[in-house]
Amino acid sequence: MSAFLSATGIHTFYGASHVLHGVDFHVDAGETVALMGRNGMGKSTLLKSLLGIVSPRTGKVTVNGRVVGRLETSAIIRLGIAYVPEGRGMFHNLSVREHLVMAARAGIDGKRDWTYERVLDTFPRLAERLDNLGTHLSGGEQQMLSIGRALMTNPRLLILDEATEGLAPLIRREIWRTVRTIKATGIASIIVDKNVGVLLDLADRHIILVKGEVVYDGGPEALKADKTILERHIGL
Ligand SMILES: Nc1ncnc2c1ncn2[C@@H]1O[C@H](COP(=O)(O)OP(=O)(O)OP(=O)(O)O)[C@@H](O)[C@H]1O
Ligand SMILES: [Mg+2]
């Protein structure tokens, strides 16, 4: 399989602080990759480096065969990526309906697999709250709206950074169910989440970061067979 996104030799700094130390990373078309590591190990920084939200000092990122170089984040995103960042508070004074409709566009292949109707079928809670303002939704509903809005762009790659953080177990399960549906439709994803058990079930491949370096890149089998890898690097 060919990589949809690949990054080589990524070094990223915040001022004098050297956070990513030569990271190599890729996601194949349709592949689900779990990006794991303790707090502060550089997971979010890697995602931001891929998208040009922070500029790596050195390294190369390719999306769909195109070197993104110094492209603006918005231009990188239009190559077929949807990004749901960590944290909330990104909602304006728009209704649920407006958030979804404004995000709608065809994928880079011209397909519109994910329509307004399909997103509402996937998240019935949103369908019941179409006129609510995004800022008036519960945390779980905001997270669903973020993912629904991401799907409206018909991405080839969905990036979820801590999408289930702070949510009640029931809502969390609903989000994981949706992620499985998304996976089944062939959309690739990069998932950062604290829930390692779910990731071991869901992901095709796991990357573990320790202090900005990749210490594991492989399938779930080895992680399940040898628990010491997760104990050492994630602290489970
Ligand atoms: N904007 C910033 N300016 C300076 N340092 C930052 C900034 N963002 C992150 N850092 C630092 O870079 C390191 C990596 O942070 P990052 O947010 O990438 O970690 P993470 O693995 O996503 O952690 P978490 O699991 O807590 O989200 C940390 O030491 C963090 O304090
Ligand atoms: Mg983070």
Tab-separated table of C-alpha atoms and ligand atoms in Angstrom:
chain	number	residue	atom	x	y	z
A	1	MET	CA	0.000	0.000	0.000
A	2	SER	CA	1.172	3.531	-0.647
A	3	ALA	CA	1.329	6.118	2.088
A	4	PHE	CA	-1.350	8.803	1.979
A	5	LEU	CA	0.700	10.898	4.376
A	6	SER	CA	4.350	10.506	5.200
A	7	ALA	CA	6.845	12.485	7.237
A	8	THR	CA	10.572	11.931	7.550
A	9	GLY	CA	13.175	13.409	9.857
A	10	ILE	CA	10.834	15.837	11.604
A	11	HIS	CA	12.552	18.125	14.131
A	12	THR	CA	10.258	20.643	15.803
A	13	PHE	CA	11.131	23.346	18.318
A	14	TYR	CA	9.177	25.778	20.474
A	15	GLY	CA	11.743	28.530	20.803
A	16	ALA	CA	14.841	26.866	22.223
A	17	SER	CA	12.916	23.805	23.354
A	18	HIS	CA	13.563	20.842	21.050
A	19	VAL	CA	10.373	18.752	21.122
A	20	LEU	CA	10.480	16.355	18.139
A	21	HIS	CA	13.790	14.614	17.486
A	22	GLY	CA	13.782	13.265	13.958
A	23	VAL	CA	10.369	11.598	13.750
A	24	ASP	CA	9.515	9.322	10.801
A	25	PHE	CA	5.799	8.714	10.453
A	26	HIS	CA	3.358	7.558	7.811
A	27	VAL	CA	-0.281	6.596	7.319
A	28	ASP	CA	-1.325	4.401	4.425
A	29	ALA	CA	-4.562	4.942	2.547
A	30	GLY	CA	-7.418	3.616	4.683
A	31	GLU	CA	-5.147	2.754	7.612
A	32	THR	CA	-6.020	3.452	11.275
A	33	VAL	CA	-2.948	4.561	13.223
A	34	ALA	CA	-2.904	5.089	16.991
A	35	LEU	CA	-0.384	7.692	18.144
A	36	MET	CA	0.470	6.946	21.775
A	37	GLY	CA	2.677	8.240	24.568
A	38	ARG	CA	2.560	9.844	28.001
A	39	ASN	CA	1.607	13.481	28.534
A	40	GLY	CA	3.988	15.939	26.972
A	41	MET	CA	5.792	13.426	24.743
A	42	GLY	CA	4.984	15.359	21.557
A	43	LYS	CA	1.850	13.717	20.117
A	44	SER	CA	-0.076	16.930	19.505
A	45	THR	CA	3.091	18.653	18.325
A	46	LEU	CA	3.607	15.913	15.732
A	47	LEU	CA	0.043	16.335	14.455
A	48	LYS	CA	0.535	20.115	14.266
A	49	SER	CA	3.856	19.617	12.480
A	50	LEU	CA	2.167	17.451	9.838
A	51	LEU	CA	-0.431	20.154	9.231
A	52	GLY	CA	1.894	23.162	9.239
A	53	ILE	CA	0.256	24.591	12.383
A	54	VAL	CA	3.760	24.595	13.793
A	55	SER	CA	6.610	24.585	11.292
A	56	PRO	CA	9.161	21.813	11.724
A	57	ARG	CA	12.697	23.189	11.576
A	58	THR	CA	13.770	20.286	9.374
A	59	GLY	CA	12.079	17.318	7.782
A	60	LYS	CA	9.761	16.564	4.926
A	61	VAL	CA	6.000	15.976	4.870
A	62	THR	CA	4.191	14.509	1.855
A	63	VAL	CA	0.405	14.304	1.491
A	64	ASN	CA	-1.124	12.324	-1.361
A	65	GLY	CA	2.187	12.380	-3.205
A	66	ARG	CA	2.711	16.108	-2.820
A	67	VAL	CA	5.505	17.674	-0.743
A	68	VAL	CA	3.716	20.207	1.439
A	69	GLY	CA	6.817	22.282	2.230
A	70	ARG	CA	5.701	25.679	3.444
A	71	LEU	CA	2.075	25.341	2.351
A	72	GLU	CA	-0.474	27.063	4.559
A	73	THR	CA	-2.422	24.775	6.903
A	74	SER	CA	-5.629	25.487	4.971
A	75	ALA	CA	-3.980	24.292	1.741
A	76	ILE	CA	-2.638	21.133	3.424
A	77	ILE	CA	-6.108	20.382	4.812
A	78	ARG	CA	-7.609	20.727	1.337
A	79	LEU	CA	-5.421	17.835	0.179
A	80	GLY	CA	-7.958	15.625	1.977
A	81	ILE	CA	-7.436	15.916	5.726
A	82	ALA	CA	-9.894	16.693	8.518
A	83	TYR	CA	-8.449	17.647	11.898
A	84	VAL	CA	-10.305	17.561	15.219
A	85	PRO	CA	-7.909	19.258	17.663
A	86	GLU	CA	-7.690	18.607	21.402
A	87	GLY	CA	-9.606	20.864	23.739
A	88	ARG	CA	-12.863	22.639	23.034
A	89	GLY	CA	-14.128	26.179	22.799
A	90	MET	CA	-13.812	26.368	19.037
A	91	PHE	CA	-17.524	26.986	18.512
A	92	HIS	CA	-18.924	30.261	17.280
A	93	ASN	CA	-22.411	31.620	17.533
A	94	LEU	CA	-23.663	29.229	14.877
A	95	SER	CA	-26.318	26.548	15.077
A	96	VAL	CA	-25.551	22.870	14.678
A	97	ARG	CA	-27.127	23.018	11.203
A	98	GLU	CA	-24.976	25.994	10.181
A	99	HIS	CA	-21.787	24.365	11.443
A	100	LEU	CA	-22.437	21.277	9.333
A	101	VAL	CA	-23.667	23.008	6.192
A	102	MET	CA	-20.756	25.451	6.166
A	103	ALA	CA	-18.238	22.622	6.304
A	104	ALA	CA	-19.712	20.696	3.359
A	105	ARG	CA	-17.479	20.003	0.411
A	106	ALA	CA	-16.597	17.190	-1.965
A	107	GLY	CA	-13.525	15.092	-1.302
A	108	ILE	CA	-10.380	15.475	-3.426
A	109	ASP	CA	-11.701	12.711	-5.675
A	110	GLY	CA	-14.951	14.664	-6.132
A	111	LYS	CA	-16.943	12.212	-4.037
A	112	ARG	CA	-19.564	13.257	-1.539
A	113	ASP	CA	-19.957	10.077	0.472
A	114	TRP	CA	-20.673	12.031	3.643
A	115	THR	CA	-23.717	14.217	3.274
A	116	TYR	CA	-25.673	16.287	5.787
A	117	GLU	CA	-28.268	13.486	6.027
A	118	ARG	CA	-25.658	10.807	6.597
A	119	VAL	CA	-23.914	12.780	9.325
A	120	LEU	CA	-27.257	13.264	11.098
A	121	ASP	CA	-28.026	9.542	10.726
A	122	THR	CA	-24.654	8.811	12.306
A	123	PHE	CA	-25.182	11.259	15.170
A	124	PRO	CA	-28.922	11.248	16.001
A	125	ARG	CA	-28.185	13.534	18.975
A	126	LEU	CA	-27.158	16.267	16.574
A	127	ALA	CA	-30.320	15.778	14.533
A	128	GLU	CA	-32.326	16.587	17.681
A	129	ARG	CA	-30.367	19.790	18.251
A	130	LEU	CA	-30.134	21.376	14.818
A	131	ASP	CA	-31.139	24.832	16.034
A	132	ASN	CA	-28.978	24.798	19.162
A	133	LEU	CA	-25.940	27.015	19.144
A	134	GLY	CA	-22.656	25.127	19.153
A	135	THR	CA	-21.707	26.916	22.355
A	136	HIS	CA	-24.860	25.559	24.049
A	137	LEU	CA	-24.057	21.896	23.468
A	138	SER	CA	-22.722	19.499	26.075
A	139	GLY	CA	-19.089	18.437	25.815
A	140	GLY	CA	-20.020	15.162	24.154
A	141	GLU	CA	-22.327	16.866	21.678
A	142	GLN	CA	-19.613	19.395	20.803
A	143	GLN	CA	-17.238	16.516	20.143
A	144	MET	CA	-19.819	14.854	17.895
A	145	LEU	CA	-20.316	18.143	16.068
A	146	SER	CA	-16.541	18.430	15.583
A	147	ILE	CA	-16.401	14.955	14.075
A	148	GLY	CA	-19.586	15.502	12.045
A	149	ARG	CA	-18.157	18.719	10.644
A	150	ALA	CA	-14.913	16.910	9.815
A	151	LEU	CA	-16.850	14.222	7.913
A	152	MET	CA	-18.750	16.873	5.920
A	153	THR	CA	-15.433	17.671	4.200
A	154	ASN	CA	-15.252	14.089	2.856
A	155	PRO	CA	-11.659	13.580	4.011
A	156	ARG	CA	-9.256	10.789	3.082
A	157	LEU	CA	-7.621	11.142	6.496
A	158	LEU	CA	-9.300	12.029	9.791
A	159	ILE	CA	-7.123	13.173	12.697
A	160	LEU	CA	-8.621	12.927	16.199
A	161	ASP	CA	-6.593	14.376	19.073
A	162	GLU	CA	-8.163	13.253	22.394
A	163	ALA	CA	-11.693	13.168	20.975
A	164	THR	CA	-13.105	11.291	23.994
A	165	GLU	CA	-11.296	13.265	26.704
A	166	GLY	CA	-13.560	14.095	29.642
A	167	LEU	CA	-16.665	12.440	28.186
A	168	ALA	CA	-19.086	10.125	29.985
A	169	PRO	CA	-18.652	6.417	29.180
A	170	LEU	CA	-21.895	6.240	27.200
A	171	ILE	CA	-20.947	9.166	24.950
A	172	ARG	CA	-17.461	7.779	24.614
A	173	ARG	CA	-18.856	4.477	23.382
A	174	GLU	CA	-20.978	6.363	20.860
A	175	ILE	CA	-17.890	8.128	19.534
A	176	TRP	CA	-15.927	4.879	19.249
A	177	ARG	CA	-18.832	3.275	17.408
A	178	THR	CA	-18.701	6.132	14.915
A	179	VAL	CA	-14.937	5.854	14.538
A	180	ARG	CA	-15.406	2.188	13.632
A	181	THR	CA	-18.023	3.141	11.031
A	182	ILE	CA	-15.654	5.723	9.583
A	183	LYS	CA	-12.893	3.125	9.450
A	184	ALA	CA	-15.179	0.673	7.646
A	185	THR	CA	-15.780	3.247	4.901
A	186	GLY	CA	-12.061	3.298	4.113
A	187	ILE	CA	-11.115	6.686	5.573
A	188	ALA	CA	-7.643	6.616	7.140
A	189	SER	CA	-7.259	7.989	10.651
A	190	ILE	CA	-4.689	9.051	13.205
A	191	ILE	CA	-6.080	8.698	16.704
A	192	VAL	CA	-4.591	10.065	19.917
A	193	ASP	CA	-6.464	8.875	23.004
A	194	LYS	CA	-5.844	7.859	26.603
A	195	ASN	CA	-7.997	4.746	26.206
A	196	VAL	CA	-5.288	2.260	25.244
A	197	GLY	CA	-7.607	-0.765	25.430
A	198	VAL	CA	-9.867	0.628	22.709
A	199	LEU	CA	-6.880	1.619	20.572
A	200	LEU	CA	-5.428	-1.904	20.758
A	201	ASP	CA	-8.737	-3.210	19.405
A	202	LEU	CA	-9.288	-0.553	16.801
A	203	ALA	CA	-5.974	0.467	15.255
A	204	ASP	CA	-4.059	-1.321	12.505
A	205	ARG	CA	-0.766	0.129	13.689
A	206	HIS	CA	0.580	1.834	16.815
A	207	ILE	CA	3.267	4.469	17.162
A	208	ILE	CA	4.657	5.238	20.618
A	209	LEU	CA	6.454	8.522	21.209
A	210	VAL	CA	8.852	9.046	24.110
A	211	LYS	CA	10.333	12.527	24.437
A	212	GLY	CA	9.785	13.288	20.784
A	213	GLU	CA	11.212	10.029	19.436
A	214	VAL	CA	9.428	7.011	17.990
A	215	VAL	CA	10.191	4.010	20.231
A	216	TYR	CA	7.587	1.630	18.770
A	217	ASP	CA	6.012	1.385	15.325
A	218	GLY	CA	4.100	-1.809	14.713
A	219	GLY	CA	0.877	-3.751	14.950
A	220	PRO	CA	-1.193	-4.373	18.082
A	221	GLU	CA	-0.176	-8.056	18.330
A	222	ALA	CA	3.273	-7.407	19.782
A	223	LEU	CA	1.842	-4.902	22.283
A	224	LYS	CA	-0.763	-7.410	23.436
A	225	ALA	CA	1.765	-10.257	23.627
A	226	ASP	CA	4.408	-8.294	25.548
A	227	LYS	CA	2.709	-6.016	28.082
A	228	THR	CA	6.053	-4.636	29.237
A	229	ILE	CA	6.278	-2.394	26.160
A	230	LEU	CA	3.170	-0.471	27.206
A	231	GLU	CA	4.166	-0.575	30.875
A	232	ARG	CA	7.531	0.957	30.111
A	233	HIS	CA	6.414	3.640	27.663
A	234	ILE	CA	2.833	4.467	28.636
A	235	GLY	CA	2.900	3.464	32.279
A	236	LEU	CA	-0.056	1.089	32.338
B	1	LIG	N1	2.939	26.207	22.227
B	1	LIG	C1	3.919	25.659	22.967
B	1	LIG	N2	4.965	26.392	23.396
B	1	LIG	C2	5.976	25.839	24.117
B	1	LIG	N3	6.023	24.546	24.475
B	1	LIG	C3	5.003	23.764	24.088
B	1	LIG	C4	3.892	24.273	23.320
B	1	LIG	N4	3.052	23.259	23.083
B	1	LIG	C5	3.583	22.168	23.685
B	1	LIG	N5	4.764	22.470	24.286
B	1	LIG	C6	5.647	21.520	24.993
B	1	LIG	O1	6.081	20.541	24.051
B	1	LIG	C7	6.086	19.254	24.643
B	1	LIG	C8	5.175	18.326	23.861
B	1	LIG	O2	3.841	18.767	24.007
B	1	LIG	P1	2.613	18.111	23.241
B	1	LIG	O3	1.429	18.975	23.480
B	1	LIG	O4	3.001	17.841	21.845
B	1	LIG	O5	2.496	16.726	24.029
B	1	LIG	P2	1.375	15.610	23.999
B	1	LIG	O6	2.077	14.313	23.820
B	1	LIG	O7	0.305	15.971	23.032
B	1	LIG	O8	0.815	15.660	25.480
B	1	LIG	P3	-0.688	15.493	26.092
B	1	LIG	O9	-0.907	14.023	26.178
B	1	LIG	O10	-0.585	16.125	27.420
B	1	LIG	O11	-1.633	16.180	25.156
B	1	LIG	C9	5.672	19.447	26.100
B	1	LIG	O12	6.824	19.542	26.866
B	1	LIG	C10	4.921	20.769	26.070
B	1	LIG	O13	5.028	21.399	27.310
B	2	MG	MG	-1.677	16.467	23.225
